[in-house]
Amino acid sequence: MRAAAFYDKRDIRIVDKPVPEPKADEIRVKVEWCGICGSDMHEYEGGPHGVPTMGHPGVHPLTGKTALPLVLGHEFSGTIDKLGPQADTEKYRVGQRVCVEPIITCGQCKLCRTGFENCCPKMGIIGVADDGGFAEYALARQHRVHLLPDNVSFEIGALIEPLCVAWHAVRQANFKMGQTALVLGGGPVGLAVLKVLHSVGARSVYVSEVADARKVYAKKSGATEVWDPREVDVVQACKDRSPDGLGVDVSFDCAGVPASIKTAIKAVKPRGTILNVALWDRDVPVSLSDITAGEKVLIGTACMVDDFPAVIQAVSDGRLNTDGLITGKISLEDIVNDGFEAIARARDKHVKILASPVKR
Ligand SMILES: [Zn+2]
Ligand SMILES: [Zn+2]
């Protein structure tokens, strides 16, 4: 099969690989579309980071993967192509349209057994800890394979995973209907959080973003107001817009720069909640006094757990709007130039580029 294999920083090659065989309860998916994620870009531009090459960070405890090359891609949809010998043939059949929840977990530890599989100490991601969706075929265990309703296209199917990341962040925040939020960063994750917040009845969602193209996307995605933090005092603006002058109920840092997390902490009202959605590769100084003084709550969010069915339903019945999230559809054969390099050249102009191994 054709696959985009990650060999090293800025070295992805389209190669021929054997079609993988599903073992035990695994299901083989014939990939239709797979989205390029910011974390894929992170590997491509500066990696290897998360992928398990020897020493970076070693053998993955669940997949046994030890060395590059590795097929990236964890946001994919497709059709069931083959079932492993122990897969549930009542529930899954060849030809069903599906998307894949890419988390790989041990299933044994206390966290896995109590519903917090996304916090499993051994957790890995398909497309990071093992071969993923930038290929003609990919494997996943059956409980990670979710059926797509007829009215959810394969393209939207490839968006379910990033939407679940946003959905889970909003769930972690305990966000309630009628509350207000500040989203820092109008990239793919920030826009997804914005859309999810609208779908659950946010009163106002403000977005802080510096890039012009992203400001436009945020406005189109329904941001109440979009502020450039170089021109607007975002903390003061949040206070000015709130009836009691105290700030927003919840802030979501999707930018992951020192200024954004500081603003996120200061912009929420006392007893408000700050969600750190961004992935960090460095430590940043923040004022913990700003959290202590007003009994603010700073929360992390890791991937997703049990979010796929709810997000698929919300997309299918129209509550969760996905307009404008897909900004490019390319062939897998062109993924380096038209995908990774295109994003590297003009990151702000793209939200989600999808790649397909299917000749169209
Ligand atoms: Zn992702
Ligand atoms: Zn576990």
Coordinates of C-alpha atoms and ligand atoms in Angstrom, one line a residue:
M1 CA 0.0 0.0 0.0
R2 CA 1.0 3.6 -0.4
A3 CA 1.8 5.4 2.8
A4 CA 3.5 8.7 4.0
A5 CA 6.3 7.6 6.2
F6 CA 8.0 10.0 8.7
Y7 CA 11.7 9.4 8.7
D8 CA 13.0 12.4 10.5
K9 CA 12.5 16.2 10.8
R10 CA 11.3 17.5 7.4
D11 CA 11.7 14.1 5.9
I12 CA 8.4 12.4 5.0
R13 CA 8.5 10.0 2.0
I14 CA 5.7 8.4 0.1
V15 CA 6.6 4.7 0.2
D16 CA 5.1 1.3 -0.5
K17 CA 4.4 -0.8 2.6
P18 CA 2.8 -4.1 3.2
V19 CA -1.0 -3.9 4.0
P20 CA -1.2 -4.4 7.7
E21 CA -3.1 -7.5 9.0
P22 CA -5.7 -7.1 11.8
K23 CA -4.8 -9.2 14.8
A24 CA -7.2 -10.2 17.7
D25 CA -10.0 -7.6 17.9
E26 CA -8.4 -5.1 15.5
I27 CA -10.2 -3.7 12.5
R28 CA -8.5 -2.7 9.3
V29 CA -9.8 0.6 7.9
K30 CA -9.4 1.6 4.3
V31 CA -8.7 5.2 4.7
E32 CA -10.7 7.9 2.9
W33 CA -9.4 11.1 4.5
C34 CA -6.9 12.0 7.2
G35 CA -6.4 15.4 8.6
I36 CA -3.0 17.1 9.2
C37 CA -2.9 18.1 12.9
G38 CA -0.7 20.7 14.6
S39 CA 1.0 17.8 16.4
D40 CA 1.9 16.2 13.1
M41 CA 3.4 19.6 12.1
H42 CA 5.3 19.6 15.4
E43 CA 6.9 16.2 14.5
Y44 CA 7.6 17.3 10.9
E45 CA 9.1 20.7 11.7
G46 CA 11.0 19.9 14.8
G47 CA 10.7 16.2 15.6
P48 CA 11.0 13.5 16.3
H49 CA 9.3 14.5 19.6
G50 CA 6.5 12.1 20.5
V51 CA 7.2 9.3 18.1
P52 CA 9.0 6.3 19.7
T53 CA 12.4 6.3 18.1
M54 CA 15.1 4.8 20.1
G55 CA 15.9 7.3 22.8
H56 CA 13.1 9.7 21.7
P57 CA 11.4 8.5 24.0
G58 CA 12.2 4.8 23.5
V59 CA 10.1 1.7 23.0
H60 CA 6.4 2.4 23.3
P61 CA 5.1 0.1 26.1
L62 CA 1.9 -0.9 24.3
T63 CA 2.8 -0.9 20.6
G64 CA 6.4 -2.0 20.9
K65 CA 7.2 0.5 18.2
T66 CA 10.9 1.4 18.5
A67 CA 12.1 3.1 15.4
L68 CA 11.2 5.3 12.6
P69 CA 9.9 5.4 9.9
L70 CA 6.4 5.7 11.2
V71 CA 3.1 6.6 9.4
L72 CA 1.7 9.8 11.1
G73 CA -2.0 10.7 11.0
H74 CA -4.5 10.3 13.8
E75 CA -7.6 12.1 12.4
F76 CA -9.0 9.7 9.9
S77 CA -12.2 8.2 8.4
G78 CA -12.8 5.3 6.0
T79 CA -14.5 2.0 5.5
I80 CA -14.1 -1.2 7.4
D81 CA -12.0 -3.5 5.1
K82 CA -11.2 -6.5 7.3
L83 CA -12.0 -7.7 10.8
G84 CA -9.5 -9.4 13.1
P85 CA -10.3 -13.0 14.2
Q86 CA -11.8 -11.9 17.6
A87 CA -13.6 -8.8 16.3
D88 CA -17.4 -8.5 17.0
T89 CA -19.0 -9.6 13.7
E90 CA -22.5 -8.6 14.9
K91 CA -21.5 -5.0 15.3
Y92 CA -18.8 -4.5 12.7
R93 CA -19.0 -5.5 9.0
V94 CA -16.8 -4.9 6.0
G95 CA -17.9 -1.8 4.1
Q96 CA -19.2 0.2 7.1
R97 CA -18.3 3.8 7.1
V98 CA -16.3 4.7 10.2
C99 CA -13.9 7.1 11.9
V100 CA -11.3 6.1 14.4
E101 CA -10.7 7.3 18.0
P102 CA -6.9 7.1 18.0
I103 CA -6.0 6.5 21.6
I104 CA -4.1 3.3 22.5
T105 CA -4.5 2.4 26.2
C106 CA -3.6 -0.5 28.4
G107 CA -7.1 -1.3 29.6
Q108 CA -5.7 -2.8 32.8
C109 CA -4.6 0.1 35.1
K110 CA -6.9 1.8 37.6
L111 CA -7.4 4.8 35.3
C112 CA -8.4 2.7 32.4
R113 CA -10.8 0.6 34.6
T114 CA -12.5 3.7 36.0
G115 CA -13.3 5.6 32.8
F116 CA -10.2 7.8 32.6
E117 CA -8.4 5.9 29.8
N118 CA -7.1 9.1 28.4
C119 CA -5.0 9.5 31.5
C120 CA -3.5 5.9 31.2
P121 CA 0.2 6.2 32.0
K122 CA 0.9 4.0 29.0
M123 CA -1.4 5.9 26.6
G124 CA -0.2 6.3 23.0
I125 CA -1.8 7.6 19.9
I126 CA -2.3 5.8 16.6
G127 CA -0.2 7.8 14.2
V128 CA 2.3 8.7 16.9
A129 CA 3.0 5.5 18.9
D130 CA 2.2 3.3 16.0
D131 CA 1.4 3.6 12.2
G132 CA -1.5 5.9 11.5
G133 CA -3.8 7.2 8.9
F134 CA -1.6 8.8 6.2
A135 CA -1.8 5.5 4.3
E136 CA -4.2 3.4 2.3
Y137 CA -5.0 1.2 5.3
A138 CA -4.7 1.6 9.1
L139 CA -5.5 -0.6 12.1
A140 CA -7.4 0.2 15.3
R141 CA -8.9 -2.0 18.0
Q142 CA -12.6 -2.4 17.5
H143 CA -13.8 -0.3 20.5
R144 CA -11.9 2.6 18.9
V145 CA -13.8 2.3 15.7
H146 CA -17.0 4.4 15.5
L147 CA -19.7 4.1 12.8
L148 CA -20.6 7.2 10.8
P149 CA -24.3 8.1 10.2
D150 CA -25.2 8.3 6.5
N151 CA -25.4 12.1 6.6
V152 CA -21.8 12.5 8.0
S153 CA -19.4 12.6 5.0
F154 CA -15.9 11.0 5.1
E155 CA -14.5 14.5 5.1
I156 CA -16.4 15.5 8.2
G157 CA -15.6 12.0 9.6
A158 CA -11.9 13.0 9.6
L159 CA -12.8 16.1 11.7
I160 CA -14.5 14.1 14.5
E161 CA -11.2 13.5 16.3
P162 CA -10.1 17.2 16.5
L163 CA -13.7 18.2 17.4
C164 CA -13.6 15.6 20.2
V165 CA -10.4 17.3 21.6
A166 CA -12.4 20.5 21.8
W167 CA -15.5 18.8 23.1
H168 CA -13.6 17.1 25.8
A169 CA -11.9 20.4 26.8
V170 CA -15.4 22.1 27.1
R171 CA -16.6 19.1 29.2
Q172 CA -13.5 19.4 31.4
A173 CA -14.4 23.0 32.0
N174 CA -17.9 22.1 33.3
F175 CA -19.1 24.8 30.9
K176 CA -22.8 25.7 31.4
M177 CA -25.4 27.1 29.0
G178 CA -25.4 30.9 29.1
Q179 CA -21.9 31.3 30.3
T180 CA -19.2 33.4 28.6
A181 CA -15.8 32.3 27.4
L182 CA -12.5 33.6 26.1
V183 CA -10.6 31.5 23.5
L184 CA -7.0 32.3 23.1
G185 CA -5.7 31.3 19.7
G186 CA -7.8 31.0 16.6
G187 CA -6.1 28.0 15.0
P188 CA -7.7 24.7 14.3
V189 CA -8.1 23.8 18.0
G190 CA -9.3 27.3 19.0
L191 CA -11.9 27.3 16.2
A192 CA -13.1 23.9 17.2
V193 CA -13.5 25.0 20.8
L194 CA -15.4 28.1 19.6
K195 CA -17.8 25.9 17.6
V196 CA -18.3 23.5 20.5
L197 CA -19.0 26.4 22.9
H198 CA -21.7 27.6 20.5
S199 CA -23.2 24.2 20.2
V200 CA -23.7 23.9 24.0
G201 CA -25.3 27.4 24.4
A202 CA -22.5 29.8 25.2
R203 CA -23.8 33.4 25.7
S204 CA -20.7 35.1 24.3
V205 CA -17.3 33.7 23.1
Y206 CA -14.5 36.2 22.6
V207 CA -11.4 35.2 20.6
S208 CA -7.9 36.6 21.0
E209 CA -5.8 36.1 17.9
V210 CA -2.9 38.0 16.2
A211 CA -3.0 36.5 12.6
D212 CA -5.4 38.3 10.2
A213 CA -6.6 35.2 8.4
R214 CA -7.4 33.5 11.6
K215 CA -9.3 36.5 12.9
V216 CA -11.5 36.2 9.8
Y217 CA -12.1 32.4 10.4
A218 CA -13.0 33.2 14.1
K219 CA -15.5 35.8 13.1
K220 CA -17.0 33.5 10.5
S221 CA -17.2 30.7 13.1
G222 CA -19.4 32.9 15.3
A223 CA -17.0 34.7 17.7
T224 CA -18.9 37.4 19.5
E225 CA -15.8 39.6 19.1
V226 CA -12.3 39.0 17.9
W227 CA -9.4 40.9 19.6
D228 CA -5.8 41.4 18.6
P229 CA -3.9 41.2 21.9
R230 CA -1.4 43.7 20.5
E231 CA -4.1 46.3 20.1
V232 CA -6.6 45.4 22.8
D233 CA -6.2 44.8 26.5
V234 CA -7.9 41.5 26.4
V235 CA -8.2 41.1 30.2
Q236 CA -9.8 44.5 30.5
A237 CA -12.1 43.9 27.5
C238 CA -13.3 40.7 29.2
K239 CA -14.1 42.6 32.4
D240 CA -15.8 45.4 30.5
R241 CA -18.1 43.0 28.7
S242 CA -19.2 41.1 31.8
P243 CA -22.2 42.4 33.7
D244 CA -20.4 42.4 37.0
G245 CA -17.1 43.7 35.6
L246 CA -15.3 40.7 36.8
G247 CA -14.4 38.8 33.6
V248 CA -15.5 35.7 31.7
D249 CA -16.6 32.5 33.2
V250 CA -14.1 30.2 31.4
S251 CA -11.0 30.8 29.3
F252 CA -9.4 28.3 26.9
D253 CA -5.7 28.6 26.1
C254 CA -5.4 27.1 22.7
A255 CA -2.3 29.2 21.7
G256 CA 0.2 27.9 24.2
V257 CA 2.5 30.9 24.5
P258 CA 3.5 32.6 27.8
A259 CA 1.3 35.6 27.1
S260 CA -1.8 33.6 26.3
I261 CA -1.8 31.5 29.5
K262 CA -1.2 34.6 31.6
T263 CA -4.1 36.4 29.9
A264 CA -6.2 33.2 30.3
I265 CA -5.7 33.3 34.0
K266 CA -6.3 37.0 34.5
A267 CA -9.3 37.2 32.2
V268 CA -11.6 34.8 34.1
K269 CA -13.6 36.1 37.0
P270 CA -13.0 34.9 40.6
R271 CA -14.0 31.2 40.9
G272 CA -13.7 31.0 37.1
T273 CA -12.0 28.2 35.2
I274 CA -9.0 28.2 33.0
L275 CA -8.5 25.3 30.6
N276 CA -5.0 24.6 29.3
V277 CA -5.8 23.0 25.9
A278 CA -2.4 23.8 24.3
L279 CA 0.5 21.4 24.2
W280 CA 3.7 22.8 25.7
D281 CA 7.3 21.9 25.1
R282 CA 8.7 24.3 27.6
D283 CA 7.9 25.6 31.1
V284 CA 6.5 29.1 31.5
P285 CA 6.3 31.4 34.5
V286 CA 2.8 32.1 35.6
S287 CA 1.5 34.0 38.7
L288 CA -0.1 31.4 40.9
S289 CA -1.3 34.3 43.1
D290 CA -3.7 35.1 40.3
I291 CA -5.2 31.7 40.7
T292 CA -5.1 31.6 44.5
A293 CA -6.6 35.0 45.2
G294 CA -9.9 34.5 43.4
E295 CA -10.1 30.7 44.0
K296 CA -9.7 30.2 40.2
V297 CA -9.4 26.7 38.9
L298 CA -6.7 25.7 36.3
I299 CA -7.6 22.4 34.5
G300 CA -5.8 20.2 32.0
T301 CA -7.4 18.3 29.2
A302 CA -5.9 15.2 27.5
C303 CA -7.2 14.0 24.1
M304 CA -10.7 12.6 24.7
V305 CA -12.6 9.8 26.5
D306 CA -16.1 8.7 25.6
D307 CA -16.5 11.8 23.5
F308 CA -16.8 10.2 20.0
P309 CA -20.5 9.1 20.1
A310 CA -21.7 12.5 21.4
V311 CA -19.7 14.5 18.9
I312 CA -20.8 12.2 16.0
Q313 CA -24.4 12.7 17.1
A314 CA -24.0 16.5 17.5
V315 CA -22.5 16.8 14.0
S316 CA -25.1 14.5 12.5
D317 CA -28.1 16.4 13.8
G318 CA -26.6 19.8 13.0
R319 CA -26.0 21.1 16.6
L320 CA -22.3 21.2 16.0
N321 CA -21.5 23.2 12.9
T322 CA -18.3 22.3 11.0
D323 CA -18.5 25.0 8.3
G324 CA -15.1 26.4 7.3
L325 CA -12.9 24.0 9.2
I326 CA -11.7 22.2 6.0
T327 CA -9.5 24.5 4.0
G328 CA -7.8 22.0 1.7
K329 CA -8.2 18.6 0.2
I330 CA -5.2 17.0 -1.3
S331 CA -3.9 13.6 -2.5
L332 CA -1.7 11.6 -0.1
E333 CA 0.9 11.5 -2.9
D334 CA 1.2 15.3 -2.6
I335 CA 1.1 15.5 1.2
V336 CA 4.7 16.8 1.6
N337 CA 4.4 19.8 -0.7
D338 CA 0.7 20.6 -0.6
G339 CA 0.2 19.5 3.0
F340 CA 3.1 19.8 5.4
E341 CA 5.1 22.4 3.5
A342 CA 2.0 24.4 2.6
I343 CA 1.1 24.7 6.2
A344 CA 4.7 25.5 7.2
R345 CA 4.8 28.3 4.6
A346 CA 1.4 29.8 5.5
R347 CA 0.1 28.3 8.8
D348 CA -2.4 31.0 9.4
K349 CA -4.1 30.6 6.0
H350 CA -5.1 27.0 6.8
V351 CA -7.4 25.5 9.3
K352 CA -7.5 21.8 8.3
I353 CA -6.0 20.1 5.3
L354 CA -7.2 16.6 4.6
A355 CA -5.2 14.1 2.6
S356 CA -6.6 11.1 0.8
P357 CA -4.9 7.9 -0.5
V358 CA -7.9 7.3 -2.8
K359 CA -7.5 8.2 -6.4
R360 CA -10.2 10.7 -7.2
Ligands
ZN1 ZN -4.6 16.0 16.5
ZN2 ZN -4.2 2.1 31.4

